[in-house]
């Protein structure tokens, strides 16, 4: 059996499958070998993760900056307004549970630069861990990836914090999610290793079936749930009617731990990321040494409320990317598209976006395995570090980096994302 045949067999056996655009089920696209990445940059990213986690928790606890940013964006963005309304309506959370992922690219000049911090519905926890094991069978240099084990244990820990010997998690999903393979592997781990039961529910179903008990316990069909785990609800199309918003409000009003609570979701806005690049603002939340460490990975990020910034983008359209307050890939605007969007938008509308310096990694040779075929190409990678935080009032019960996601795409492809078809899954070979 060739190496690639062995990989394909391994991918099928481990459940690394997805529903393709044509409706057929195939293996997830991946690289034939783990890709090289500098060890120092990887270690730096790992060290940053607890700082970004702590920043999210602090922003939610202190409220005022998040409320201010969300209120501003709400003027131009109805989706953020919906989230912000809920943030203002529900009592402040005292227990928090987050599964995060901060994404980076290594710029050509050697700087490790943050793409974004994801605070909701981070994907590929299981796939990335399994692929590293698969790659390791052929390449002993493959960096171990314990995301699945560690995130599985975090659910256990968070349920213990909830107490009442509750072993139930309510997972919020889309009505017609086809790609549940990665989620299923995590759920199997929760059940087999930790005896945790997971029930899927849509936001619309939540609006009619969730009941709050006397002390805001989250009840569905008479069962109490200790965690709400969002794998939906992060984008405007997840809320097609008032029912979904009603469902979200009910879930957020419960005393279950929300992974994440609506405040942590707002902390993951691109606008929040941009505002925090101002040293005067960041330093209000974390000690100066930690701010200094974080700032090293900040790319140029700009608010579009000044004519100067708009002109800067217009005169060098290939040096920037324009980003709306959205998640899930495929929303950013580059080059000509950015130019025409900027031209057509009024000054107010622009404020719903941020402008970001384009990061340009040095390409390397890779071999992609797609639909059973190998495709050699010139590629660039995006490194994600998973993080876990569990907090009770001001105390961080857990705050860790836990495993990684490496996604690789053909050089010249601007967008990212495996589910959206731009990237393939990869593993690290540190050098
Ligand atoms: P989303 O929330 O949709 O995932 P991202 O900010 O992660 O939004 O952008 C999507 C993709 O676009 C990234 O995975 C990356 O491949 C590419 N990208 C985003 N920002 C930059 C940037 N500043 N420079 C180069 N590529 C970028
Ligand atoms: Mg992203």
Short mmCIF file of C-alpha atoms in Angstrom, two decimals, residues 17 74 79 130 151 173 268 279 309:
data_model
loop_
_atom_site.label_atom_id
_atom_site.label_comp_id
_atom_site.label_asym_id
_atom_site.label_seq_id
_atom_site.Cartn_x
_atom_site.Cartn_y
_atom_site.Cartn_z
CA UNK A 17 -15.20 12.43 6.56
CA UNK A 74 -25.13 47.73 16.58
CA UNK A 79 -26.96 40.77 14.00
CA UNK A 130 -6.89 12.38 14.59
CA UNK A 151 -11.26 19.61 25.42
CA UNK A 173 -26.93 23.09 16.17
CA UNK A 268 -14.49 37.63 19.58
CA UNK A 279 -2.16 50.20 23.83
CA UNK A 309 -7.65 55.11 6.49
#
